[in-house]
Amino acid sequence: MEKEKDMLLENGTCPAVGYQSASICVPVTVTPFAEAGVTTTKCCGDPVVTPGIVPCPGVKNGACAFTISQTICVSVPIEFGATAVVGDTYVDCNGATSEDICSGCDFVPQTSPTTPVVPSLVSKL
């Protein structure tokens, strides 16, 4: 009777750790932009003043264009993470007995799983 009382007071668990390898994918769109800085205008030579109305050469309301190319590298900090949700519990009952069948079980020392530390983006800002 004393043995049964001690067994009722025990509330043992058998911890297990499962590891899942996963390839994580997230689409990231990098949209480049270019902003013009403050323009500087220099006069080259003296202005030419012509009497009367003389047609102006060029394109009316036109613009001059040129191209500047620059290779850039963009660093985009992304944090990946995961949450774990435990599903329904299933049990396959292997029978009951009054014999001590647990003393034949191998003892597995309990280890604490290490929790990965994910640096926060806030600390990088």
Tab-separated table of N, CA and C in Angstrom:
chain	number	residue	atom	x	y	z
A	1	MET	N	0.828	-1.200	0.000
A	1	MET	CA	0.000	0.000	0.000
A	1	MET	C	0.864	1.252	0.000
A	2	GLU	N	1.969	1.236	0.772
A	2	GLU	CA	2.855	2.388	0.842
A	2	GLU	C	3.479	2.683	-0.526
A	3	LYS	N	3.826	1.622	-1.256
A	3	LYS	CA	4.420	1.771	-2.583
A	3	LYS	C	3.433	2.428	-3.554
A	4	GLU	N	2.181	2.032	-3.485
A	4	GLU	CA	1.163	2.620	-4.345
A	4	GLU	C	0.946	4.093	-4.002
A	5	LYS	N	1.022	4.462	-2.732
A	5	LYS	CA	0.860	5.854	-2.294
A	5	LYS	C	1.993	6.714	-2.855
A	6	ASP	N	3.238	6.183	-2.775
A	6	ASP	CA	4.383	6.916	-3.325
A	6	ASP	C	4.246	7.100	-4.837
A	7	MET	N	3.755	6.097	-5.518
A	7	MET	CA	3.578	6.192	-6.975
A	7	MET	C	2.531	7.248	-7.331
A	8	LEU	N	1.481	7.360	-6.493
A	8	LEU	CA	0.443	8.350	-6.762
A	8	LEU	C	0.971	9.770	-6.573
A	9	LEU	N	1.945	9.958	-5.676
A	9	LEU	CA	2.490	11.284	-5.418
A	9	LEU	C	3.460	11.737	-6.512
A	10	GLU	N	3.983	10.779	-7.264
A	10	GLU	CA	4.925	11.151	-8.327
A	10	GLU	C	4.157	11.719	-9.519
A	11	ASN	N	4.698	12.725	-10.097
A	11	ASN	CA	4.134	13.279	-11.323
A	11	ASN	C	5.293	13.438	-12.292
A	12	GLY	N	5.709	12.360	-12.885
A	12	GLY	CA	6.882	12.387	-13.748
A	12	GLY	C	6.517	12.694	-15.185
A	13	THR	N	7.446	13.283	-15.872
A	13	THR	CA	7.296	13.529	-17.305
A	13	THR	C	8.533	13.005	-17.992
A	14	CYS	N	8.417	12.713	-19.234
A	14	CYS	CA	9.550	12.278	-20.044
A	14	CYS	C	9.762	13.319	-21.128
A	15	PRO	N	10.656	14.263	-20.891
A	15	PRO	CA	10.852	15.325	-21.892
A	15	PRO	C	11.521	14.769	-23.144
A	16	ALA	N	11.193	15.347	-24.230
A	16	ALA	CA	11.806	14.982	-25.507
A	16	ALA	C	12.029	16.256	-26.295
A	17	VAL	N	13.052	16.254	-27.098
A	17	VAL	CA	13.339	17.407	-27.944
A	17	VAL	C	13.352	16.926	-29.381
A	18	GLY	N	12.602	17.578	-30.215
A	18	GLY	CA	12.603	17.273	-31.640
A	18	GLY	C	13.228	18.423	-32.394
A	19	TYR	N	13.968	18.083	-33.413
A	19	TYR	CA	14.611	19.112	-34.220
A	19	TYR	C	14.091	19.027	-35.636
A	20	GLN	N	13.810	20.157	-36.219
A	20	GLN	CA	13.286	20.210	-37.576
A	20	GLN	C	14.191	21.072	-38.426
A	21	SER	N	14.737	20.468	-39.434
A	21	SER	CA	15.493	21.257	-40.395
A	21	SER	C	14.496	21.874	-41.353
A	22	ALA	N	14.648	23.133	-41.633
A	22	ALA	CA	13.695	23.804	-42.513
A	22	ALA	C	14.419	24.838	-43.340
A	23	SER	N	14.058	24.877	-44.575
A	23	SER	CA	14.539	25.951	-45.438
A	23	SER	C	13.465	27.021	-45.439
A	24	ILE	N	13.859	28.209	-45.068
A	24	ILE	CA	12.906	29.302	-44.964
A	24	ILE	C	13.073	30.208	-46.174
A	25	CYS	N	11.965	30.634	-46.681
A	25	CYS	CA	11.995	31.496	-47.865
A	25	CYS	C	11.077	32.677	-47.631
A	26	VAL	N	11.549	33.834	-47.967
A	26	VAL	CA	10.710	35.028	-47.904
A	26	VAL	C	11.065	35.905	-49.093
A	27	PRO	N	10.080	36.280	-49.851
A	27	PRO	CA	10.398	37.176	-50.968
A	27	PRO	C	10.753	38.562	-50.442
A	28	VAL	N	11.810	39.095	-50.958
A	28	VAL	CA	12.241	40.436	-50.578
A	28	VAL	C	12.373	41.252	-51.853
A	29	THR	N	11.702	42.328	-51.887
A	29	THR	CA	11.787	43.212	-53.039
A	29	THR	C	12.676	44.391	-52.685
A	30	VAL	N	13.716	44.579	-53.468
A	30	VAL	CA	14.607	45.720	-53.274
A	30	VAL	C	14.295	46.715	-54.386
A	31	THR	N	13.805	47.837	-53.992
A	31	THR	CA	13.472	48.877	-54.959
A	31	THR	C	14.512	49.981	-54.866
A	32	PRO	N	15.342	50.092	-55.891
A	32	PRO	CA	16.369	51.133	-55.843
A	32	PRO	C	15.771	52.518	-56.082
A	33	PHE	N	16.426	53.487	-55.576
A	33	PHE	CA	15.997	54.857	-55.845
A	33	PHE	C	17.239	55.715	-55.998
A	34	ALA	N	17.032	56.831	-56.644
A	34	ALA	CA	18.100	57.819	-56.795
A	34	ALA	C	17.488	59.192	-56.598
A	35	GLU	N	18.095	59.949	-55.764
A	35	GLU	CA	17.629	61.306	-55.538
A	35	GLU	C	18.735	62.259	-55.944
A	36	ALA	N	18.358	63.295	-56.673
A	36	ALA	CA	19.336	64.289	-57.098
A	36	ALA	C	19.694	65.176	-55.923
A	37	GLY	N	20.959	65.458	-55.824
A	37	GLY	CA	21.402	66.398	-54.801
A	37	GLY	C	21.138	67.821	-55.274
A	38	VAL	N	21.662	68.764	-54.559
A	38	VAL	CA	21.497	70.168	-54.922
A	38	VAL	C	22.287	70.424	-56.200
A	39	THR	N	21.612	70.964	-57.203
A	39	THR	CA	22.296	71.242	-58.469
A	39	THR	C	23.092	72.537	-58.367
A	40	THR	N	24.142	72.561	-59.109
A	40	THR	CA	24.989	73.757	-59.161
A	40	THR	C	25.056	74.223	-60.604
A	41	THR	N	24.812	75.498	-60.802
A	41	THR	CA	24.871	76.068	-62.152
A	41	THR	C	26.011	77.059	-62.222
A	42	LYS	N	26.826	76.902	-63.244
A	42	LYS	CA	27.901	77.862	-63.491
A	42	LYS	C	27.689	78.463	-64.866
A	43	CYS	N	27.933	79.723	-64.963
A	43	CYS	CA	27.815	80.397	-66.253
A	43	CYS	C	29.129	80.243	-67.012
A	44	CYS	N	29.010	79.811	-68.237
A	44	CYS	CA	30.197	79.643	-69.073
A	44	CYS	C	30.228	80.799	-70.082
A	45	GLY	N	31.021	81.763	-69.824
A	45	GLY	CA	31.111	82.937	-70.705
A	45	GLY	C	30.058	83.971	-70.367
A	46	ASP	N	30.022	85.028	-71.195
A	46	ASP	CA	29.069	86.122	-70.996
A	46	ASP	C	27.770	85.791	-71.718
A	47	PRO	N	26.611	86.346	-71.232
A	47	PRO	CA	25.350	86.148	-71.939
A	47	PRO	C	25.368	86.879	-73.293
A	48	VAL	N	24.593	86.352	-74.232
A	48	VAL	CA	24.497	86.969	-75.558
A	48	VAL	C	23.139	87.649	-75.640
A	49	VAL	N	23.126	88.936	-75.881
A	49	VAL	CA	21.890	89.707	-76.017
A	49	VAL	C	21.713	90.022	-77.498
A	50	THR	N	20.529	89.632	-78.061
A	50	THR	CA	20.258	89.843	-79.476
A	50	THR	C	19.005	90.708	-79.589
A	51	PRO	N	19.066	91.813	-80.365
A	51	PRO	CA	17.863	92.641	-80.530
A	51	PRO	C	16.799	91.914	-81.361
A	52	GLY	N	15.531	92.183	-81.073
A	52	GLY	CA	14.428	91.595	-81.830
A	52	GLY	C	14.120	90.173	-81.341
A	53	ILE	N	13.172	89.538	-82.038
A	53	ILE	CA	12.772	88.170	-81.722
A	53	ILE	C	13.528	87.247	-82.663
A	54	VAL	N	14.312	86.426	-82.103
A	54	VAL	CA	15.081	85.454	-82.878
A	54	VAL	C	14.612	84.058	-82.420
A	55	PRO	N	14.282	83.197	-83.377
A	55	PRO	CA	13.865	81.846	-82.974
A	55	PRO	C	14.990	81.149	-82.195
A	56	CYS	N	14.600	80.487	-81.118
A	56	CYS	CA	15.579	79.779	-80.290
A	56	CYS	C	15.822	78.385	-80.860
A	57	PRO	N	17.078	78.003	-80.881
A	57	PRO	CA	17.368	76.643	-81.349
A	57	PRO	C	16.975	75.614	-80.280
A	58	GLY	N	16.866	74.370	-80.649
A	58	GLY	CA	16.574	73.309	-79.677
A	58	GLY	C	15.118	72.906	-79.676
A	59	VAL	N	14.718	72.172	-78.660
A	59	VAL	CA	13.372	71.629	-78.529
A	59	VAL	C	12.629	72.438	-77.486
A	60	LYS	N	11.413	72.934	-77.856
A	60	LYS	CA	10.598	73.709	-76.939
A	60	LYS	C	10.220	72.850	-75.727
A	61	ASN	N	10.397	73.372	-74.524
A	61	ASN	CA	10.137	72.680	-73.261
A	61	ASN	C	10.879	71.337	-73.161
A	62	GLY	N	11.985	71.263	-73.832
A	62	GLY	CA	12.763	70.025	-73.843
A	62	GLY	C	13.627	69.879	-72.597
A	63	ALA	N	14.374	68.869	-72.598
A	63	ALA	CA	15.295	68.590	-71.497
A	63	ALA	C	16.503	67.867	-72.066
A	64	CYS	N	17.595	68.025	-71.402
A	64	CYS	CA	18.790	67.294	-71.776
A	64	CYS	C	18.893	66.088	-70.851
A	65	ALA	N	19.336	64.979	-71.396
A	65	ALA	CA	19.412	63.771	-70.584
A	65	ALA	C	20.776	63.106	-70.735
A	66	PHE	N	21.220	62.496	-69.682
A	66	PHE	CA	22.416	61.664	-69.734
A	66	PHE	C	22.228	60.553	-68.705
A	67	THR	N	23.058	59.560	-68.763
A	67	THR	CA	22.885	58.405	-67.894
A	67	THR	C	24.122	58.216	-67.024
A	68	ILE	N	23.885	57.953	-65.769
A	68	ILE	CA	24.947	57.589	-64.842
A	68	ILE	C	24.618	56.202	-64.322
A	69	SER	N	25.580	55.303	-64.368
A	69	SER	CA	25.384	53.952	-63.843
A	69	SER	C	26.236	53.761	-62.604
A	70	GLN	N	25.697	53.029	-61.660
A	70	GLN	CA	26.440	52.727	-60.441
A	70	GLN	C	26.003	51.359	-59.936
A	71	THR	N	26.935	50.491	-59.682
A	71	THR	CA	26.620	49.211	-59.068
A	71	THR	C	26.514	49.431	-57.569
A	72	ILE	N	25.456	48.892	-56.995
A	72	ILE	CA	25.255	49.049	-55.561
A	72	ILE	C	25.058	47.674	-54.933
A	73	CYS	N	25.276	47.609	-53.648
A	73	CYS	CA	24.994	46.411	-52.862
A	73	CYS	C	24.107	46.847	-51.711
A	74	VAL	N	22.998	46.152	-51.559
A	74	VAL	CA	22.031	46.512	-50.541
A	74	VAL	C	22.005	45.416	-49.480
A	75	SER	N	22.174	45.787	-48.234
A	75	SER	CA	22.080	44.852	-47.129
A	75	SER	C	20.698	44.998	-46.513
A	76	VAL	N	19.967	43.900	-46.450
A	76	VAL	CA	18.611	43.915	-45.915
A	76	VAL	C	18.554	42.979	-44.712
A	77	PRO	N	18.514	43.515	-43.488
A	77	PRO	CA	18.427	42.622	-42.327
A	77	PRO	C	17.022	42.035	-42.216
A	78	ILE	N	16.980	40.720	-42.143
A	78	ILE	CA	15.719	40.004	-42.011
A	78	ILE	C	15.871	39.056	-40.827
A	79	GLU	N	14.868	38.975	-39.991
A	79	GLU	CA	14.880	38.018	-38.901
A	79	GLU	C	13.919	36.897	-39.235
A	80	PHE	N	14.428	35.671	-39.150
A	80	PHE	CA	13.584	34.513	-39.324
A	80	PHE	C	13.309	33.916	-37.963
A	81	GLY	N	12.186	33.370	-37.812
A	81	GLY	CA	11.850	32.736	-36.548
A	81	GLY	C	10.753	31.719	-36.776
A	82	ALA	N	10.343	31.107	-35.734
A	82	ALA	CA	9.284	30.113	-35.833
A	82	ALA	C	8.597	29.985	-34.481
A	83	THR	N	7.360	29.591	-34.548
A	83	THR	CA	6.640	29.251	-33.336
A	83	THR	C	6.257	27.782	-33.433
A	84	ALA	N	6.096	27.160	-32.315
A	84	ALA	CA	5.723	25.754	-32.288
A	84	ALA	C	4.337	25.615	-31.678
A	85	VAL	N	3.494	24.886	-32.355
A	85	VAL	CA	2.152	24.623	-31.861
A	85	VAL	C	2.031	23.113	-31.690
A	86	VAL	N	1.634	22.708	-30.528
A	86	VAL	CA	1.483	21.293	-30.245
A	86	VAL	C	0.091	20.855	-30.668
A	87	GLY	N	0.040	19.759	-31.401
A	87	GLY	CA	-1.243	19.236	-31.864
A	87	GLY	C	-1.885	18.311	-30.843
A	88	ASP	N	-2.879	17.563	-31.287
A	88	ASP	CA	-3.593	16.625	-30.412
A	88	ASP	C	-2.646	15.540	-29.913
A	89	THR	N	-2.925	15.064	-28.723
A	89	THR	CA	-2.126	14.007	-28.115
A	89	THR	C	-2.758	12.659	-28.425
A	90	TYR	N	-1.936	11.718	-28.861
A	90	TYR	CA	-2.395	10.363	-29.138
A	90	TYR	C	-1.685	9.405	-28.203
A	91	VAL	N	-2.366	8.340	-27.842
A	91	VAL	CA	-1.762	7.343	-26.967
A	91	VAL	C	-2.065	5.956	-27.534
A	92	ASP	N	-1.045	5.110	-27.497
A	92	ASP	CA	-1.212	3.717	-27.866
A	92	ASP	C	-0.978	2.927	-26.593
A	93	CYS	N	-2.043	2.469	-25.961
A	93	CYS	CA	-1.941	1.794	-24.669
A	93	CYS	C	-1.425	0.382	-24.877
A	94	ASN	N	-0.327	0.065	-24.212
A	94	ASN	CA	0.312	-1.235	-24.383
A	94	ASN	C	-0.075	-2.234	-23.303
A	95	GLY	N	-1.083	-1.958	-22.595
A	95	GLY	CA	-1.532	-2.895	-21.567
A	95	GLY	C	-1.157	-2.420	-20.176
A	96	ALA	N	-1.812	-2.987	-19.193
A	96	ALA	CA	-1.582	-2.623	-17.795
A	96	ALA	C	-1.229	-3.880	-17.017
A	97	THR	N	-0.422	-3.698	-16.013
A	97	THR	CA	-0.016	-4.823	-15.181
A	97	THR	C	0.278	-4.330	-13.777
A	98	SER	N	0.247	-5.246	-12.812
A	98	SER	CA	0.595	-4.893	-11.438
A	98	SER	C	2.087	-5.053	-11.200
A	99	GLU	N	2.807	-5.541	-12.173
A	99	GLU	CA	4.256	-5.701	-12.048
A	99	GLU	C	4.956	-4.379	-12.343
A	100	ASP	N	6.101	-4.177	-11.705
A	100	ASP	CA	6.900	-2.968	-11.918
A	100	ASP	C	7.665	-3.130	-13.234
A	101	ILE	N	7.086	-2.631	-14.300
A	101	ILE	CA	7.741	-2.737	-15.609
A	101	ILE	C	8.627	-1.522	-15.904
A	102	CYS	N	8.582	-0.504	-15.045
A	102	CYS	CA	9.368	0.717	-15.273
A	102	CYS	C	10.811	0.585	-14.825
A	103	SER	N	11.086	-0.296	-13.887
A	103	SER	CA	12.463	-0.382	-13.401
A	103	SER	C	13.404	-0.941	-14.468
A	104	GLY	N	12.882	-1.544	-15.505
A	104	GLY	CA	13.718	-2.049	-16.599
A	104	GLY	C	13.987	-0.995	-17.660
A	105	CYS	N	13.376	0.168	-17.531
A	105	CYS	CA	13.587	1.223	-18.524
A	105	CYS	C	14.966	1.845	-18.347
A	106	ASP	N	15.590	2.205	-19.453
A	106	ASP	CA	16.875	2.902	-19.372
A	106	ASP	C	16.642	4.320	-18.883
A	107	PHE	N	17.511	4.786	-18.003
A	107	PHE	CA	17.428	6.156	-17.504
A	107	PHE	C	18.121	7.078	-18.494
A	108	VAL	N	17.399	8.079	-18.937
A	108	VAL	CA	17.970	9.089	-19.828
A	108	VAL	C	18.057	10.376	-19.035
A	109	PRO	N	19.296	10.908	-18.826
A	109	PRO	CA	19.403	12.144	-18.051
A	109	PRO	C	18.671	13.285	-18.747
A	110	GLN	N	18.003	14.074	-17.919
A	110	GLN	CA	17.244	15.204	-18.455
A	110	GLN	C	18.201	16.331	-18.787
A	111	THR	N	18.110	16.818	-20.022
A	111	THR	CA	18.929	17.947	-20.446
A	111	THR	C	18.014	19.087	-20.821
A	112	SER	N	18.482	20.273	-20.596
A	112	SER	CA	17.705	21.453	-20.962
A	112	SER	C	18.062	21.837	-22.382
A	113	PRO	N	17.069	21.939	-23.250
A	113	PRO	CA	17.381	22.384	-24.612
A	113	PRO	C	17.838	23.828	-24.596
A	114	THR	N	18.777	24.128	-25.435
A	114	THR	CA	19.249	25.509	-25.521
A	114	THR	C	18.305	26.287	-26.408
A	115	THR	N	18.010	27.477	-25.991
A	115	THR	CA	17.133	28.356	-26.750
A	115	THR	C	17.997	29.293	-27.570
A	116	PRO	N	17.813	29.289	-28.922
A	116	PRO	CA	18.629	30.197	-29.726
A	116	PRO	C	18.280	31.646	-29.438
A	117	VAL	N	19.289	32.484	-29.442
A	117	VAL	CA	19.095	33.909	-29.202
A	117	VAL	C	19.075	34.607	-30.549
A	118	VAL	N	17.969	35.263	-30.853
A	118	VAL	CA	17.835	35.987	-32.109
A	118	VAL	C	18.029	37.460	-31.813
A	119	PRO	N	19.053	38.082	-32.415
A	119	PRO	CA	19.262	39.505	-32.134
A	119	PRO	C	18.092	40.329	-32.664
A	120	SER	N	17.731	41.307	-31.927
A	120	SER	CA	16.616	42.164	-32.307
A	120	SER	C	17.072	43.215	-33.293
A	121	LEU	N	16.193	43.522	-34.243
A	121	LEU	CA	16.495	44.586	-35.200
A	121	LEU	C	16.565	45.938	-34.511
A	122	VAL	N	15.845	46.077	-33.385
A	122	VAL	CA	15.811	47.354	-32.693
A	122	VAL	C	17.211	47.732	-32.223
A	123	SER	N	17.999	46.741	-31.798
A	123	SER	CA	19.328	47.063	-31.299
A	123	SER	C	20.275	47.490	-32.412
A	124	LYS	N	19.894	47.216	-33.680
A	124	LYS	CA	20.753	47.564	-34.799
A	124	LYS	C	20.408	48.927	-35.395
A	125	LEU	N	19.301	49.489	-34.952
A	125	LEU	CA	18.865	50.767	-35.535
A	125	LEU	C	19.582	51.923	-34.893
